[in-house]
Amino acid sequence: MTTKPLGVGLLGLGTVGSAVARAFADRSKRVDAAAGRTVRLLGAAVRDPKKARDAGDIKITGDPFEILDDPEIGVVIEVIGGHQPAFDLLLAAFERGKHVVTANKEVIAKEWDALHEAARLGHRELRFEAAVGGAVPVVRGVMELGAIRPRVLRGLLNGTTTYICSRLESGVSFGDALKEAQAKGYAEPDPTNDVDGFDAAYKLSILVSLLEGRHFRPDQVRRTSLSSTTAAAAAAAAARGARIRYLAVADFGDKATKCRVGPEEVPADSLEGRATGPTNVITLESDMADRLVWSGPGAGGDATASAILADVIAIARVMR
Ligand SMILES: NC(=O)c1ccc[n+]([C@@H]2O[C@H](COP(=O)([O-])OP(=O)(O)OC[C@H]3O[C@@H](n4cnc5c(N)ncnc54)[C@H](OP(=O)(O)O)[C@@H]3O)[C@@H](O)[C@H]2O)c1
């Protein structure tokens, strides 16, 4: 094992960041063994350092540059979310020679070229497994498929909308289903990102960009909101042996790739039809690899932390 420990710093210590910190505390031996060297979490930057949190014994600062400027930190994990200040902080991390791991689908989907270029210029790793599919290793999965010609990618990429669809089937109104999703912590207080399809569009943009090897912008994804879907529509679908699910679809035509997210009918007994909550399902059809399916927990602190730690471990192995 390499003797010098690899230092890691967190930007953000909310649902996901706290789960990452707890995982570092609970399973450091396992992480070190997988990484082939000692990996240590050295601190976290937050907005409000006085807030109580379930993140173990970790050094907390209100200044992200205390993490970015720490010479002991080689890997920065960004779990703040949103476009700014995350984008500027990620660029600052590369400028300071740090490797970057992020769960932030919005900044990756919008700033694909700038972030990849910053990583390339700095000879550093940019990893974002947790940005799509939570614990499901679908980012790595599609990256391993460089030779295929994709035909269709379809998936459930957003747990909030799957939960709402499943409640509509039980006769609950859209408004009540949304309130339930918020009470369970699935939907954010401002549910626009989930219900109007921005979240699914960011994730679809990332998968298509990986498959095409160039940026497919999230604003090229046609979005239809779930908000006008009713319990009556769900009942009518059920009478046809179908279920409504909020699907993300990429159609890789000969001339142009067309992407959409919105409510569509799927067979009730399909993997998508049977999903009721944060389970994500991603199916890829291609010429050489036929039909590949990934499925599993697409959200939640621990599931997302699993993907983040896998990225940190992969970086530690490259640096060995
Ligand atoms: N939650 C999930 O299940 C899930 C799944 C997959 C991916 N993700 C992604 O993971 C990221 C984090 O999500 P989350 O659910 O953990 O969010 P969250 O609970 O809202 O946590 C955000 C964290 O960022 C901190 N923060 C906000 N602005 C900051 C700033 N300017 N400087 C430093 N820290 C700042 C907050 O500090 P305070 O604590 O002091 O407010 C908080 O600790 C997002 O990109 C999200 O899309 C989440």
Short mmCIF file of C-alpha atoms and ligand atoms in Angstrom, two decimals:
data_model
loop_
_atom_site.label_atom_id
_atom_site.label_comp_id
_atom_site.label_asym_id
_atom_site.label_seq_id
_atom_site.Cartn_x
_atom_site.Cartn_y
_atom_site.Cartn_z
CA MET A 1 0.00 0.00 0.00
CA THR A 2 1.21 3.55 -0.79
CA THR A 3 2.07 5.20 2.53
CA LYS A 4 1.05 8.81 1.92
CA PRO A 5 -2.66 9.20 2.80
CA LEU A 6 -4.97 10.70 0.20
CA GLY A 7 -6.81 13.67 1.73
CA VAL A 8 -10.44 14.32 0.78
CA GLY A 9 -12.51 17.47 1.39
CA LEU A 10 -16.27 17.96 1.15
CA LEU A 11 -18.07 20.99 -0.21
CA GLY A 12 -21.55 20.55 1.31
CA LEU A 13 -22.66 18.47 4.26
CA GLY A 14 -26.40 18.03 3.73
CA THR A 15 -28.26 14.78 2.98
CA VAL A 16 -25.54 13.39 0.71
CA GLY A 17 -22.47 15.04 2.27
CA SER A 18 -23.43 13.78 5.75
CA ALA A 19 -23.89 10.25 4.39
CA VAL A 20 -20.43 10.46 2.80
CA ALA A 21 -18.92 11.64 6.12
CA ARG A 22 -20.64 8.83 8.04
CA ALA A 23 -19.42 6.28 5.48
CA PHE A 24 -15.83 7.52 5.85
CA ALA A 25 -16.17 7.11 9.64
CA ASP A 26 -17.91 3.71 9.52
CA ARG A 27 -15.93 1.89 6.84
CA SER A 28 -12.51 3.44 6.48
CA LYS A 29 -10.74 0.04 6.45
CA ARG A 30 -12.91 -1.16 3.59
CA VAL A 31 -12.33 2.06 1.63
CA ASP A 32 -8.55 1.93 2.23
CA ALA A 33 -8.39 -1.70 1.13
CA ALA A 34 -10.34 -0.96 -2.06
CA ALA A 35 -8.22 2.13 -2.76
CA GLY A 36 -4.90 0.43 -2.02
CA ARG A 37 -3.89 3.35 0.20
CA THR A 38 -5.12 5.32 3.18
CA VAL A 39 -7.92 7.72 2.31
CA ARG A 40 -8.94 10.31 4.90
CA LEU A 41 -11.77 12.84 5.03
CA LEU A 42 -10.14 16.02 6.32
CA GLY A 43 -12.99 18.55 6.46
CA ALA A 44 -16.20 19.97 5.06
CA ALA A 45 -17.38 23.43 3.99
CA VAL A 46 -21.01 24.37 4.59
CA ARG A 47 -23.23 27.46 4.38
CA ASP A 48 -24.07 27.53 8.10
CA PRO A 49 -21.31 26.06 10.32
CA LYS A 50 -23.53 26.35 13.43
CA LYS A 51 -26.21 23.97 12.12
CA ALA A 52 -26.54 20.63 13.98
CA ARG A 53 -25.77 17.63 11.73
CA ASP A 54 -25.46 13.87 11.80
CA ALA A 55 -22.03 13.71 10.17
CA GLY A 56 -19.74 12.35 12.89
CA ASP A 57 -16.64 14.11 14.10
CA ILE A 58 -15.59 16.23 11.14
CA LYS A 59 -13.86 19.61 10.89
CA ILE A 60 -16.39 22.14 9.55
CA THR A 61 -15.78 25.56 7.98
CA GLY A 62 -18.00 28.24 6.46
CA ASP A 63 -15.33 29.03 3.85
CA PRO A 64 -15.03 26.62 0.87
CA PHE A 65 -11.53 27.99 0.14
CA GLU A 66 -10.27 26.47 3.40
CA ILE A 67 -10.95 23.12 1.67
CA LEU A 68 -9.76 24.19 -1.79
CA ASP A 69 -6.51 25.72 -0.50
CA ASP A 70 -5.63 22.86 1.87
CA PRO A 71 -2.46 21.26 0.43
CA GLU A 72 -3.29 17.95 2.18
CA ILE A 73 -6.53 17.63 0.19
CA GLY A 74 -6.14 15.93 -3.18
CA VAL A 75 -9.80 15.16 -3.93
CA VAL A 76 -12.71 17.60 -3.58
CA ILE A 77 -16.22 16.17 -3.35
CA GLU A 78 -18.87 18.73 -4.33
CA VAL A 79 -22.32 18.04 -2.87
CA ILE A 80 -23.72 21.57 -2.70
CA GLY A 81 -25.88 21.23 -5.81
CA GLY A 82 -27.16 23.77 -8.35
CA HIS A 83 -25.27 25.79 -10.94
CA GLN A 84 -23.59 28.47 -8.81
CA PRO A 85 -21.52 28.70 -6.68
CA ALA A 86 -20.81 25.01 -7.46
CA PHE A 87 -19.47 25.74 -10.97
CA ASP A 88 -16.95 28.38 -9.83
CA LEU A 89 -15.86 26.17 -6.91
CA LEU A 90 -15.23 23.21 -9.23
CA LEU A 91 -13.15 25.37 -11.58
CA ALA A 92 -11.23 26.68 -8.55
CA ALA A 93 -10.61 23.08 -7.44
CA PHE A 94 -9.08 22.17 -10.82
CA GLU A 95 -7.00 25.39 -10.81
CA ARG A 96 -5.54 24.24 -7.49
CA GLY A 97 -4.68 20.79 -8.83
CA LYS A 98 -7.47 18.86 -7.07
CA HIS A 99 -9.35 15.89 -8.48
CA VAL A 100 -13.13 16.42 -8.44
CA VAL A 101 -16.02 14.13 -7.57
CA THR A 102 -19.53 15.56 -7.77
CA ALA A 103 -23.15 14.41 -7.42
CA ASN A 104 -24.35 17.62 -9.08
CA LYS A 105 -26.26 16.72 -12.27
CA GLU A 106 -27.18 20.34 -13.03
CA VAL A 107 -23.63 21.68 -13.18
CA ILE A 108 -22.35 18.66 -15.13
CA ALA A 109 -25.22 18.80 -17.64
CA LYS A 110 -24.91 22.57 -18.18
CA GLU A 111 -21.13 22.96 -18.00
CA TRP A 112 -20.00 19.71 -19.62
CA ASP A 113 -17.41 21.24 -21.94
CA ALA A 114 -15.95 23.78 -19.49
CA LEU A 115 -15.55 21.21 -16.69
CA HIS A 116 -14.05 18.52 -18.92
CA GLU A 117 -11.66 21.08 -20.39
CA ALA A 118 -10.63 22.29 -16.92
CA ALA A 119 -9.96 18.68 -15.86
CA ARG A 120 -7.99 18.02 -19.06
CA LEU A 121 -5.86 21.14 -18.70
CA GLY A 122 -5.15 20.37 -15.05
CA HIS A 123 -4.45 16.65 -15.74
CA ARG A 124 -6.99 15.83 -13.06
CA GLU A 125 -9.98 13.47 -12.82
CA LEU A 126 -13.60 14.66 -13.08
CA ARG A 127 -15.99 11.98 -11.83
CA PHE A 128 -19.77 12.17 -11.46
CA GLU A 129 -21.17 8.65 -11.00
CA ALA A 130 -23.60 9.92 -8.34
CA ALA A 131 -25.10 12.53 -10.69
CA VAL A 132 -27.21 9.87 -12.47
CA GLY A 133 -28.91 6.83 -10.96
CA GLY A 134 -27.74 7.18 -7.33
CA ALA A 135 -26.09 3.89 -6.37
CA VAL A 136 -26.59 2.40 -9.85
CA PRO A 137 -23.24 2.45 -11.72
CA VAL A 138 -24.79 3.60 -14.99
CA VAL A 139 -22.34 6.42 -15.72
CA ARG A 140 -19.46 3.96 -15.53
CA GLY A 141 -21.63 1.46 -17.41
CA VAL A 142 -22.21 3.63 -20.47
CA MET A 143 -18.58 4.84 -20.41
CA GLU A 144 -17.51 1.22 -20.90
CA LEU A 145 -19.51 0.94 -24.13
CA GLY A 146 -17.38 3.04 -26.46
CA ALA A 147 -17.78 0.81 -29.54
CA ILE A 148 -21.57 0.46 -29.65
CA ARG A 149 -24.04 2.43 -31.77
CA PRO A 150 -26.85 3.27 -29.34
CA ARG A 151 -30.40 2.99 -30.69
CA VAL A 152 -32.65 3.91 -27.76
CA LEU A 153 -32.06 4.75 -24.14
CA ARG A 154 -35.10 4.91 -21.87
CA GLY A 155 -35.40 5.18 -18.17
CA LEU A 156 -36.92 6.22 -14.92
CA LEU A 157 -34.36 8.74 -13.72
CA ASN A 158 -36.36 10.61 -11.08
CA GLY A 159 -37.81 8.96 -7.96
CA THR A 160 -40.19 11.78 -7.01
CA THR A 161 -42.16 11.48 -10.24
CA THR A 162 -42.24 7.67 -9.99
CA TYR A 163 -43.66 7.99 -6.46
CA ILE A 164 -46.31 10.50 -7.59
CA CYS A 165 -47.31 8.28 -10.55
CA SER A 166 -47.70 5.27 -8.25
CA ARG A 167 -49.92 7.29 -5.88
CA LEU A 168 -52.09 8.52 -8.77
CA GLU A 169 -52.77 4.82 -9.48
CA SER A 170 -54.20 4.52 -5.97
CA GLY A 171 -56.66 7.35 -6.69
CA VAL A 172 -54.73 10.09 -4.83
CA SER A 173 -54.83 13.52 -6.55
CA PHE A 174 -51.65 15.04 -8.04
CA GLY A 175 -51.58 17.77 -5.36
CA ASP A 176 -51.91 15.30 -2.48
CA ALA A 177 -49.37 12.90 -4.01
CA LEU A 178 -46.89 15.78 -4.29
CA LYS A 179 -47.49 16.77 -0.65
CA GLU A 180 -46.86 13.14 0.38
CA ALA A 181 -43.65 13.05 -1.64
CA GLN A 182 -42.47 16.24 0.09
CA ALA A 183 -43.40 14.87 3.55
CA LYS A 184 -41.39 11.70 2.82
CA GLY A 185 -38.39 13.81 1.79
CA TYR A 186 -38.52 12.60 -1.85
CA ALA A 187 -39.46 15.97 -3.36
CA GLU A 188 -37.76 19.24 -2.53
CA PRO A 189 -39.78 22.15 -1.05
CA ASP A 190 -39.67 23.65 -4.57
CA PRO A 191 -40.71 20.61 -6.62
CA THR A 192 -40.24 22.25 -10.07
CA ASN A 193 -36.96 20.47 -10.74
CA ASP A 194 -38.62 17.07 -10.38
CA VAL A 195 -42.19 17.65 -11.58
CA ASP A 196 -41.35 19.81 -14.60
CA GLY A 197 -38.60 17.42 -15.70
CA PHE A 198 -35.45 19.51 -15.24
CA ASP A 199 -33.85 16.84 -13.03
CA ALA A 200 -34.59 14.02 -15.51
CA ALA A 201 -33.44 16.22 -18.42
CA TYR A 202 -30.08 16.92 -16.72
CA LYS A 203 -29.53 13.20 -16.16
CA LEU A 204 -30.57 12.26 -19.70
CA SER A 205 -28.28 14.97 -21.09
CA ILE A 206 -25.36 13.44 -19.16
CA LEU A 207 -26.01 9.88 -20.38
CA VAL A 208 -26.45 11.00 -24.00
CA SER A 209 -23.30 13.16 -23.81
CA LEU A 210 -21.36 10.11 -22.60
CA LEU A 211 -22.77 7.89 -25.34
CA GLU A 212 -22.16 10.42 -28.10
CA GLY A 213 -18.80 11.67 -26.83
CA ARG A 214 -19.91 15.31 -27.08
CA HIS A 215 -22.13 17.66 -25.13
CA PHE A 216 -25.87 17.13 -25.55
CA ARG A 217 -27.31 20.18 -23.80
CA PRO A 218 -30.18 19.77 -21.31
CA ASP A 219 -32.19 22.47 -23.11
CA GLN A 220 -32.21 20.18 -26.18
CA VAL A 221 -34.36 17.74 -24.17
CA ARG A 222 -38.11 18.25 -24.77
CA ARG A 223 -39.80 18.45 -21.35
CA THR A 224 -43.45 17.76 -20.52
CA SER A 225 -44.52 18.44 -16.94
CA LEU A 226 -46.14 15.73 -14.84
CA SER A 227 -48.40 18.30 -13.18
CA SER A 228 -51.37 17.85 -15.52
CA THR A 229 -51.47 14.05 -15.09
CA THR A 230 -54.54 12.97 -13.12
CA ALA A 231 -55.68 9.96 -11.09
CA ALA A 232 -58.35 9.45 -13.82
CA ALA A 233 -55.62 9.16 -16.48
CA ALA A 234 -53.78 6.64 -14.29
CA ALA A 235 -57.02 4.61 -13.90
CA ALA A 236 -57.61 4.67 -17.68
CA ALA A 237 -54.05 3.40 -18.25
CA ALA A 238 -54.58 0.65 -15.66
CA ALA A 239 -57.69 -0.51 -17.56
CA ARG A 240 -55.41 -1.05 -20.57
CA GLY A 241 -52.88 -3.07 -18.51
CA ALA A 242 -50.55 -0.07 -18.44
CA ARG A 243 -49.12 2.42 -15.97
CA ILE A 244 -48.09 6.02 -16.39
CA ARG A 245 -44.45 6.69 -15.60
CA TYR A 246 -42.27 9.77 -16.03
CA LEU A 247 -39.95 8.46 -18.73
CA ALA A 248 -36.70 9.84 -20.07
CA VAL A 249 -36.13 8.72 -23.67
CA ALA A 250 -33.26 9.26 -26.10
CA ASP A 251 -33.84 8.16 -29.67
CA PHE A 252 -30.52 7.97 -31.52
CA GLY A 253 -31.72 8.39 -35.11
CA ASP A 254 -29.47 8.24 -38.17
CA LYS A 255 -29.45 12.02 -38.55
CA ALA A 256 -30.19 13.50 -35.13
CA THR A 257 -30.69 12.37 -31.55
CA LYS A 258 -34.08 13.29 -30.12
CA CYS A 259 -34.56 13.40 -26.36
CA ARG A 260 -37.70 13.84 -24.29
CA VAL A 261 -38.87 13.53 -20.69
CA GLY A 262 -42.52 13.31 -19.68
CA PRO A 263 -45.40 11.05 -18.64
CA GLU A 264 -45.86 8.00 -20.89
CA GLU A 265 -47.60 4.65 -20.65
CA VAL A 266 -45.54 1.53 -19.93
CA PRO A 267 -46.72 -2.08 -19.46
CA ALA A 268 -47.86 -2.62 -15.85
CA ASP A 269 -45.64 -5.70 -15.48
CA SER A 270 -42.48 -4.03 -16.87
CA LEU A 271 -39.58 -3.01 -14.59
CA GLU A 272 -40.67 0.62 -15.04
CA GLY A 273 -44.33 -0.19 -14.35
CA ARG A 274 -43.47 -2.05 -11.16
CA ALA A 275 -41.23 0.73 -9.77
CA THR A 276 -43.00 2.80 -7.12
CA GLY A 277 -40.42 5.06 -5.48
CA PRO A 278 -36.75 5.99 -5.76
CA THR A 279 -35.93 2.92 -7.88
CA ASN A 280 -34.31 3.97 -11.15
CA VAL A 281 -34.46 1.80 -14.28
CA ILE A 282 -32.29 2.50 -17.32
CA THR A 283 -32.47 0.41 -20.51
CA LEU A 284 -30.05 0.84 -23.41
CA GLU A 285 -30.60 -0.77 -26.79
CA SER A 286 -27.69 -0.80 -29.23
CA ASP A 287 -26.35 -2.66 -32.24
CA MET A 288 -23.54 -4.65 -30.62
CA ALA A 289 -24.70 -5.07 -27.03
CA ASP A 290 -28.41 -5.69 -27.70
CA ARG A 291 -30.40 -4.71 -24.58
CA LEU A 292 -28.70 -3.72 -21.33
CA VAL A 293 -30.66 -2.86 -18.18
CA TRP A 294 -29.49 -1.13 -15.00
CA SER A 295 -31.78 -0.81 -11.99
CA GLY A 296 -31.53 0.10 -8.30
CA PRO A 297 -31.83 2.87 -5.72
CA GLY A 298 -31.56 6.19 -7.55
CA ALA A 299 -31.65 8.55 -4.57
CA GLY A 300 -31.07 8.82 -0.83
CA GLY A 301 -27.98 9.73 1.16
CA ASP A 302 -26.42 6.27 1.49
CA ALA A 303 -27.12 5.19 -2.10
CA THR A 304 -25.58 8.39 -3.42
CA ALA A 305 -22.64 8.18 -1.01
CA SER A 306 -21.91 4.69 -2.33
CA ALA A 307 -21.39 6.10 -5.84
CA ILE A 308 -19.31 9.02 -4.53
CA LEU A 309 -16.99 6.74 -2.57
CA ALA A 310 -16.62 4.49 -5.61
CA ASP A 311 -15.39 7.54 -7.54
CA VAL A 312 -12.95 8.52 -4.78
CA ILE A 313 -11.63 4.95 -4.69
CA ALA A 314 -11.21 4.92 -8.48
CA ILE A 315 -9.18 8.16 -8.29
CA ALA A 316 -7.04 6.78 -5.46
CA ARG A 317 -6.28 3.72 -7.61
CA VAL A 318 -5.27 5.87 -10.60
CA MET A 319 -2.97 7.92 -8.34
CA ARG A 320 -1.34 4.87 -6.79
N1 LIG B 1 -30.44 13.84 -1.95
C1 LIG B 1 -30.31 12.85 -2.84
O1 LIG B 1 -30.90 11.78 -2.71
C2 LIG B 1 -29.40 13.04 -4.03
C3 LIG B 1 -29.22 11.95 -4.93
C4 LIG B 1 -28.33 12.10 -6.00
C5 LIG B 1 -27.69 13.30 -6.20
N2 LIG B 1 -27.93 14.34 -5.33
C6 LIG B 1 -27.21 15.59 -5.57
O2 LIG B 1 -26.29 15.80 -4.51
C7 LIG B 1 -26.13 17.20 -4.29
C8 LIG B 1 -26.42 17.51 -2.84
O3 LIG B 1 -27.74 17.14 -2.53
P1 LIG B 1 -28.28 17.11 -1.01
O4 LIG B 1 -29.60 16.44 -1.07
O5 LIG B 1 -27.23 16.59 -0.10
O6 LIG B 1 -28.48 18.69 -0.75
P2 LIG B 1 -28.68 19.42 0.66
O7 LIG B 1 -29.15 18.46 1.69
O8 LIG B 1 -29.50 20.64 0.37
O9 LIG B 1 -27.20 19.88 1.06
C9 LIG B 1 -26.52 20.93 0.44
C10 LIG B 1 -25.29 21.28 1.27
O10 LIG B 1 -24.57 22.32 0.61
C11 LIG B 1 -24.23 23.32 1.56
N3 LIG B 1 -24.11 24.60 0.87
C12 LIG B 1 -25.05 25.32 0.23
N4 LIG B 1 -24.53 26.43 -0.30
C13 LIG B 1 -23.21 26.42 0.03
C14 LIG B 1 -22.12 27.30 -0.20
N5 LIG B 1 -22.30 28.44 -0.89
N6 LIG B 1 -20.91 26.99 0.29
C15 LIG B 1 -20.72 25.85 1.00
N7 LIG B 1 -21.71 24.97 1.26
C16 LIG B 1 -22.93 25.27 0.79
C17 LIG B 1 -25.36 23.32 2.57
O11 LIG B 1 -24.89 23.90 3.78
P3 LIG B 1 -25.82 23.97 5.11
O12 LIG B 1 -25.95 22.54 5.56
O13 LIG B 1 -25.05 24.79 6.07
O14 LIG B 1 -27.11 24.56 4.66
C18 LIG B 1 -25.61 21.81 2.69
O15 LIG B 1 -24.74 21.22 3.61
C19 LIG B 1 -27.05 17.89 -5.30
O16 LIG B 1 -26.32 18.20 -6.45
C20 LIG B 1 -28.08 16.82 -5.59
O17 LIG B 1 -28.69 16.99 -6.87
C21 LIG B 1 -28.74 14.22 -4.27
#
